[in-house]
Amino acid sequence: MMVQRKISSKLIELLKSFPVVTVTGCRQCGKSTLLKNILPDYQYVSLEDIDIRQIAQDDPRHFLSVYSKKVIIDEIQRVPTLLSYIQTYVDSVDECGIYVLTGSHNLLLMQSVAQSLAGRTALLTLAPFSVEELKSASLLPESVNEMLYKGSYPRLYDKKISPIDYYPSYIKTYIERDVRLLQNITNLSAFTRFLKLCAGRCSQILNVSSLAEDAGITRKTAESWLSVLEASYIIYLLKPYYKNFGKRIIKSPKMYFYDTGLVSFLLGINDSSQIESFYMRGALFENFVFSELLKKRLFAGKTDELYFWRDSNGIEIDVLEEVGVDLYAYEIKASETLNNSFFSNIKKLKDLAAIRLENAAVIYGGNQNIPATNFSGAYISWRSIT
C-alpha cells in the first residue's frame, strides 16, 4: 500500500516557485519513493550508481545536457561540485521546477547548497512515517507499546519486515556508508557503542562530558560524533527556549532520536511486550511524541521552531512551539489516565511566558481527546497527534 505523505502538497507547491527543490532526510525514510510517486513525469537518476556518478564528476556539463529538465537527482551530496553547474544552468534557463535534489547528509549537502544554490532552492526535510500518515493508511499499530517498539521507517510497513530483522541491517548500512562518508571514523565498533549510549540518554538533557566518559572517548570526539548523528538525521538536539524570563534556565539541549524503533533496538528490546515494564518507557514515549511534533512542522515546510523549558528550580515544560507570536506548550505523559496535575508546570509559567491555556495540551498514552477549557488545556491522545 502506498502511504500518502503529508509533505507532498508542499513539495508540489514549491516546485511552482523555485527552479530547484532540495529534499533531505535520513536514509530509508522514503525520499525516492515519494518523489517517483508524486512526480511521475520527472526523470529519475541516482548518484549512488557508480557509472552515473563518474559522468557527473568527470563531465558535469554533459551530465546536465542529458538530464536537463524535470529531473530528480538522488544522493546529490555524492557529487557536490555538480551544484555549481546546476546553479549556472538554472540561471540561464530561468524556469521553475527544473530539478528536485535529494540527500541523506544534512552537513555535506547544506554546506554545498548554501554555497551554490542560495536563493534558488527551497528546502524540505522528510522523516519516517508520522502517526497521521500511518492512520490514514490504516497501518497505525494497535498499541502505543507496539508503536514505540516498531518505529516508523517505511520498509517496516511496506515490506512487513520485523524490527529485529530490519534495524541491524539499517545500522550496518548507516555506519558502513553514511558515517564513513561524513567523517573518517576508523573505530566503527566504538561508534556503535557510542550510538547505544546515546539511545540510553534519549529525552534527557545532553551532558557531553558524561557521555564521552562512559564511551571512553574524548569530549572533542564525542562532540564530533554527535554532529555526525545530527547531520545524518539520527538524533535531534532540542534547544532550550531562548527567551530568558528573568530566571536561570538550563542552556544544554535535550537529545531525541528521529525514531523510537531505532532507540528500542539499540536498547536491546526485541519484543513490544517488553516496553510495558521497561524502565525507559516514559523516555521512549516522550521521544516518540517529540518526533511527531517535529514531523508535523517539517512536513508542512516550516522551520523547526520547537524548544523546551527548564529552569534552575527544575520546573520544566517538555515542548514549546512558536507559531507566529503565539507560544504553544505541550506536556508529554506516557500515562493512559487523565490527571489535571499534568498541567501544573504550564500553569506556573503561563503568565511569565504568555502562554494561554487554550494553547496548552498534554499529549498522553490514552485514547481520549478532550478540548481545552478556561481552566485546563487540552488532552491529546498519542493516536491524534496531527
Coordinates of N, CA, C and O in Angstrom, one line a residue, residues 91-186:
D91 N 20.0 29.3 -13.8 CA 20.0 30.8 -14.0 C 19.8 31.1 -15.5 O 19.2 32.1 -15.9
S92 N 20.4 30.3 -16.3 CA 20.3 30.5 -17.8 C 18.9 30.2 -18.3 O 18.4 30.8 -19.2
V93 N 18.3 29.1 -17.7 CA 17.0 28.7 -18.2 C 15.9 29.5 -17.6 O 14.9 29.9 -18.3
D94 N 16.1 29.9 -16.4 CA 15.1 30.8 -15.7 C 13.7 30.3 -15.7 O 12.7 30.9 -16.2
E95 N 13.5 29.0 -15.2 CA 12.2 28.4 -15.1 C 12.1 27.8 -13.7 O 13.1 27.6 -13.0
C96 N 10.9 27.4 -13.3 CA 10.7 26.8 -12.0 C 10.5 25.3 -12.2 O 10.1 24.8 -13.3
G97 N 10.8 24.5 -11.2 CA 10.6 23.1 -11.2 C 11.5 22.3 -12.1 O 11.1 21.2 -12.6
I98 N 12.8 22.8 -12.3 CA 13.7 22.1 -13.2 C 14.2 20.8 -12.5 O 14.3 19.7 -13.1
Y99 N 14.7 21.0 -11.2 CA 15.4 19.8 -10.6 C 14.8 19.6 -9.2 O 14.4 20.6 -8.5
V100 N 14.7 18.4 -8.8 CA 14.5 18.0 -7.4 C 15.7 17.2 -6.9 O 16.1 16.2 -7.5
L101 N 16.4 17.7 -5.9 CA 17.6 17.1 -5.4 C 17.3 16.4 -4.1 O 16.5 16.9 -3.3
T102 N 17.9 15.3 -3.8 CA 17.8 14.6 -2.5 C 19.1 14.3 -2.0 O 20.1 14.1 -2.7
G103 N 19.1 14.1 -0.6 CA 20.4 13.7 0.0 C 20.1 13.3 1.4 O 19.1 13.7 2.1
S104 N 20.9 12.4 2.0 CA 20.8 11.9 3.3 C 21.7 12.5 4.3 O 21.8 12.0 5.5
H105 N 22.5 13.5 3.9 CA 23.5 14.0 4.8 C 23.4 15.5 4.9 O 23.8 16.3 4.0
N106 N 22.8 16.0 5.9 CA 22.5 17.4 6.1 C 23.7 18.3 6.0 O 23.8 19.3 5.4
L107 N 24.8 17.8 6.7 CA 26.0 18.6 6.8 C 26.7 18.8 5.4 O 26.9 20.0 5.0
L108 N 26.9 17.7 4.7 CA 27.6 17.8 3.4 C 26.7 18.6 2.4 O 27.2 19.4 1.7
L109 N 25.4 18.2 2.4 CA 24.5 18.8 1.5 C 24.3 20.3 1.7 O 24.4 21.1 0.8
M110 N 24.0 20.6 2.9 CA 23.7 22.0 3.2 C 24.9 23.0 3.0 O 24.7 24.1 2.6
Q111 N 26.1 22.5 3.3 CA 27.3 23.3 3.0 C 27.4 23.6 1.5 O 27.6 24.8 1.2
S112 N 27.1 22.6 0.7 CA 27.3 22.8 -0.7 C 26.1 23.6 -1.3 O 26.3 24.5 -2.1
V113 N 24.9 23.4 -0.8 CA 23.7 24.1 -1.2 C 23.8 25.6 -0.9 O 23.5 26.5 -1.7
A114 N 24.3 25.9 0.3 CA 24.4 27.2 0.8 C 25.4 28.0 -0.1 O 25.2 29.2 -0.4
Q115 N 26.4 27.3 -0.5 CA 27.4 28.0 -1.4 C 26.9 28.2 -2.8 O 27.2 29.2 -3.4
S116 N 26.2 27.2 -3.3 CA 25.9 27.2 -4.8 C 24.5 27.6 -5.1 O 24.3 28.2 -6.2
L117 N 23.5 27.2 -4.3 CA 22.1 27.4 -4.7 C 21.3 28.3 -3.8 O 20.1 28.3 -3.8
A118 N 22.0 29.2 -3.1 CA 21.3 30.1 -2.2 C 20.3 31.0 -3.0 O 20.7 31.5 -4.0
G119 N 19.1 31.0 -2.5 CA 18.0 31.8 -3.2 C 17.4 31.0 -4.4 O 16.4 31.5 -5.0
R120 N 18.0 29.9 -4.8 CA 17.5 29.2 -6.0 C 16.8 27.9 -5.6 O 16.1 27.3 -6.5
T121 N 17.0 27.4 -4.4 CA 16.3 26.2 -4.0 C 15.5 26.4 -2.7 O 15.9 27.1 -1.8
A122 N 14.4 25.7 -2.7 CA 13.6 25.5 -1.4 C 14.1 24.3 -0.7 O 14.5 23.3 -1.4
L123 N 14.0 24.2 0.6 CA 14.5 23.1 1.3 C 13.4 22.4 2.1 O 12.6 23.1 2.8
L124 N 13.3 21.1 2.0 CA 12.3 20.3 2.7 C 13.0 19.2 3.4 O 14.0 18.7 2.9
T125 N 12.5 18.7 4.6 CA 13.1 17.6 5.3 C 12.0 16.5 5.5 O 10.9 16.8 6.0
L126 N 12.3 15.3 5.0 CA 11.4 14.2 5.1 C 11.9 13.4 6.3 O 13.1 13.4 6.6
A127 N 11.0 12.7 7.0 CA 11.4 11.8 8.1 C 10.5 10.5 7.9 O 9.7 10.5 7.0
P128 N 10.7 9.5 8.8 CA 9.9 8.3 8.7 C 8.4 8.7 8.9 O 8.1 9.8 9.2
F129 N 7.5 7.7 8.6 CA 6.1 8.0 8.6 C 5.6 8.7 9.9 O 6.2 8.4 11.0
S130 N 4.7 9.5 9.8 CA 4.0 10.1 11.0 C 2.8 9.3 11.4 O 2.3 8.5 10.7
V131 N 2.3 9.5 12.6 CA 1.1 8.9 13.1 C 0.0 9.2 12.2 O -0.8 8.3 11.8
E132 N -0.1 10.4 11.7 CA -1.2 10.8 10.8 C -1.2 10.0 9.5 O -2.2 9.5 9.0
E133 N 0.0 9.9 9.0 CA 0.2 9.1 7.7 C -0.2 7.7 7.9 O -0.8 7.1 7.1
L134 N 0.3 7.1 9.0 CA 0.0 5.7 9.3 C -1.5 5.4 9.5 O -2.0 4.4 9.0
K135 N -2.1 6.3 10.2 CA -3.5 6.2 10.5 C -4.3 6.3 9.2 O -5.3 5.6 9.0
S136 N -4.0 7.3 8.3 CA -4.7 7.4 7.1 C -4.6 6.2 6.2 O -5.5 5.9 5.4
A137 N -3.5 5.5 6.3 CA -3.3 4.2 5.5 C -3.8 3.0 6.3 O -3.5 1.9 5.8
S138 N -4.4 3.2 7.4 CA -4.8 2.0 8.3 C -3.7 1.1 8.7 O -3.8 -0.1 8.7
L139 N -2.5 1.7 8.9 CA -1.3 1.0 9.3 C -0.8 1.3 10.7 O 0.2 0.7 11.2
L140 N -1.6 2.2 11.4 CA -1.1 2.5 12.8 C -1.2 1.3 13.7 O -2.2 0.6 13.8
P141 N -0.1 1.0 14.4 CA -0.1 -0.1 15.4 C -1.2 0.1 16.4 O -1.6 1.2 16.7
E142 N -1.7 -1.1 16.9 CA -2.8 -1.1 17.8 C -2.5 -0.5 19.1 O -3.3 0.2 19.7
S143 N -1.3 -0.7 19.7 CA -1.0 -0.2 21.0 C 0.2 0.8 20.9 O 1.0 0.8 20.0
V144 N 0.3 1.6 21.9 CA 1.4 2.6 22.0 C 2.7 1.8 22.2 O 3.7 2.3 21.6
N145 N 2.7 0.7 22.9 CA 3.9 0.0 23.1 C 4.5 -0.6 21.8 O 5.7 -0.6 21.5
E146 N 3.6 -1.0 21.0 CA 4.0 -1.6 19.6 C 4.5 -0.4 18.8 O 5.5 -0.6 18.0
M147 N 3.9 0.7 18.9 CA 4.4 1.9 18.1 C 5.8 2.3 18.5 O 6.7 2.5 17.7
L148 N 6.0 2.3 19.9 CA 7.4 2.7 20.4 C 8.4 1.6 19.9 O 9.5 2.0 19.6
Y149 N 8.0 0.4 19.9 CA 8.9 -0.7 19.6 C 9.2 -0.8 18.1 O 10.4 -0.9 17.6
K150 N 8.2 -0.6 17.3 CA 8.3 -0.8 15.8 C 8.9 0.4 15.2 O 9.8 0.3 14.3
G151 N 8.5 1.6 15.6 CA 9.0 2.8 14.9 C 8.3 3.0 13.6 O 7.2 2.4 13.3
S152 N 8.8 3.9 12.8 CA 8.0 4.4 11.6 C 8.7 4.3 10.3 O 8.3 4.9 9.3
Y153 N 9.8 3.6 10.2 CA 10.5 3.6 8.9 C 9.6 2.8 7.9 O 9.1 1.8 8.2
P154 N 9.5 3.4 6.7 CA 8.6 2.9 5.7 C 8.7 1.4 5.4 O 7.7 0.7 5.2
R155 N 10.0 0.9 5.3 CA 10.1 -0.5 4.9 C 9.5 -1.5 5.8 O 9.1 -2.6 5.5
L156 N 9.4 -1.1 7.1 CA 8.8 -2.0 8.1 C 7.3 -2.2 7.7 O 6.7 -3.3 8.1
Y157 N 6.7 -1.2 7.1 CA 5.3 -1.3 6.8 C 5.1 -1.8 5.3 O 4.2 -2.6 5.0
D158 N 5.9 -1.3 4.4 CA 5.8 -1.6 3.0 C 6.1 -3.1 2.8 O 5.4 -3.8 2.0
K159 N 7.1 -3.6 3.4 CA 7.6 -5.0 3.2 C 7.3 -5.9 4.4 O 7.6 -7.1 4.3
K160 N 6.6 -5.3 5.4 CA 6.2 -6.1 6.6 C 7.4 -6.8 7.2 O 7.4 -8.0 7.5
I161 N 8.5 -6.1 7.3 CA 9.8 -6.6 7.9 C 9.7 -6.5 9.4 O 9.2 -5.5 10.0
S162 N 10.1 -7.5 10.1 CA 10.2 -7.5 11.6 C 11.3 -6.5 12.0 O 12.3 -6.4 11.4
P163 N 11.0 -5.7 13.1 CA 12.0 -4.8 13.6 C 13.3 -5.4 13.9 O 14.4 -4.9 13.7
I164 N 13.3 -6.7 14.5 CA 14.6 -7.3 14.8 C 15.4 -7.8 13.6 O 16.5 -8.1 13.7
D165 N 14.7 -7.8 12.5 CA 15.4 -8.1 11.2 C 15.8 -6.8 10.5 O 16.9 -6.7 9.9
Y166 N 15.0 -5.8 10.7 CA 15.3 -4.5 9.9 C 16.4 -3.7 10.5 O 17.3 -3.2 9.8
Y167 N 16.3 -3.4 11.8 CA 17.3 -2.5 12.4 C 18.7 -2.9 12.4 O 19.6 -2.0 12.2
P168 N 19.1 -4.1 12.6 CA 20.5 -4.5 12.5 C 21.1 -4.1 11.1 O 22.2 -3.6 10.9
S169 N 20.3 -4.4 10.1 CA 20.7 -4.1 8.7 C 20.8 -2.6 8.5 O 21.7 -2.1 7.8
Y170 N 19.8 -1.9 9.0 CA 19.8 -0.4 8.9 C 21.1 0.2 9.5 O 21.7 1.0 8.9
I171 N 21.4 -0.3 10.7 CA 22.6 0.3 11.4 C 23.8 -0.1 10.7 O 24.7 0.8 10.5
K172 N 23.9 -1.3 10.2 CA 25.1 -1.7 9.5 C 25.3 -0.9 8.2 O 26.4 -0.4 7.9
T173 N 24.2 -0.7 7.5 CA 24.3 0.2 6.2 C 24.6 1.6 6.6 O 25.5 2.2 5.9
Y174 N 23.9 2.1 7.6 CA 24.2 3.5 8.0 C 25.6 3.7 8.4 O 26.3 4.7 7.9
I175 N 26.2 2.9 9.2 CA 27.6 3.1 9.7 C 28.6 2.8 8.6 O 29.5 3.6 8.4
E176 N 28.4 1.8 7.8 CA 29.3 1.5 6.7 C 29.3 2.5 5.6 O 30.4 2.7 5.0
R177 N 28.2 3.1 5.3 CA 28.1 4.0 4.2 C 28.1 5.5 4.7 O 28.9 6.3 4.3
D178 N 27.1 5.9 5.5 CA 26.9 7.3 5.8 C 28.0 7.8 6.8 O 28.5 8.9 6.5
V179 N 28.3 7.0 7.8 CA 29.3 7.5 8.8 C 30.6 7.7 8.1 O 31.3 8.7 8.3
R180 N 31.0 6.8 7.3 CA 32.3 6.9 6.7 C 32.4 8.0 5.7 O 33.4 8.6 5.4
L181 N 31.2 8.3 5.1 CA 31.2 9.4 4.1 C 31.3 10.8 4.8 O 31.9 11.7 4.3
L182 N 30.6 10.8 6.0 CA 30.6 12.1 6.7 C 31.9 12.4 7.4 O 32.4 13.5 7.6
Q183 N 32.6 11.3 7.9 CA 33.8 11.5 8.7 C 34.6 10.3 8.7 O 34.1 9.2 8.7
N184 N 35.9 10.5 8.8 CA 36.8 9.3 8.8 C 36.9 8.7 10.1 O 37.9 8.9 10.9
I185 N 35.9 7.9 10.5 CA 35.9 7.2 11.8 C 36.4 5.8 11.6 O 35.8 5.0 10.8
T186 N 37.5 5.5 12.2 CA 38.2 4.2 12.0 C 37.7 3.2 12.9 O 37.6 2.0 12.5

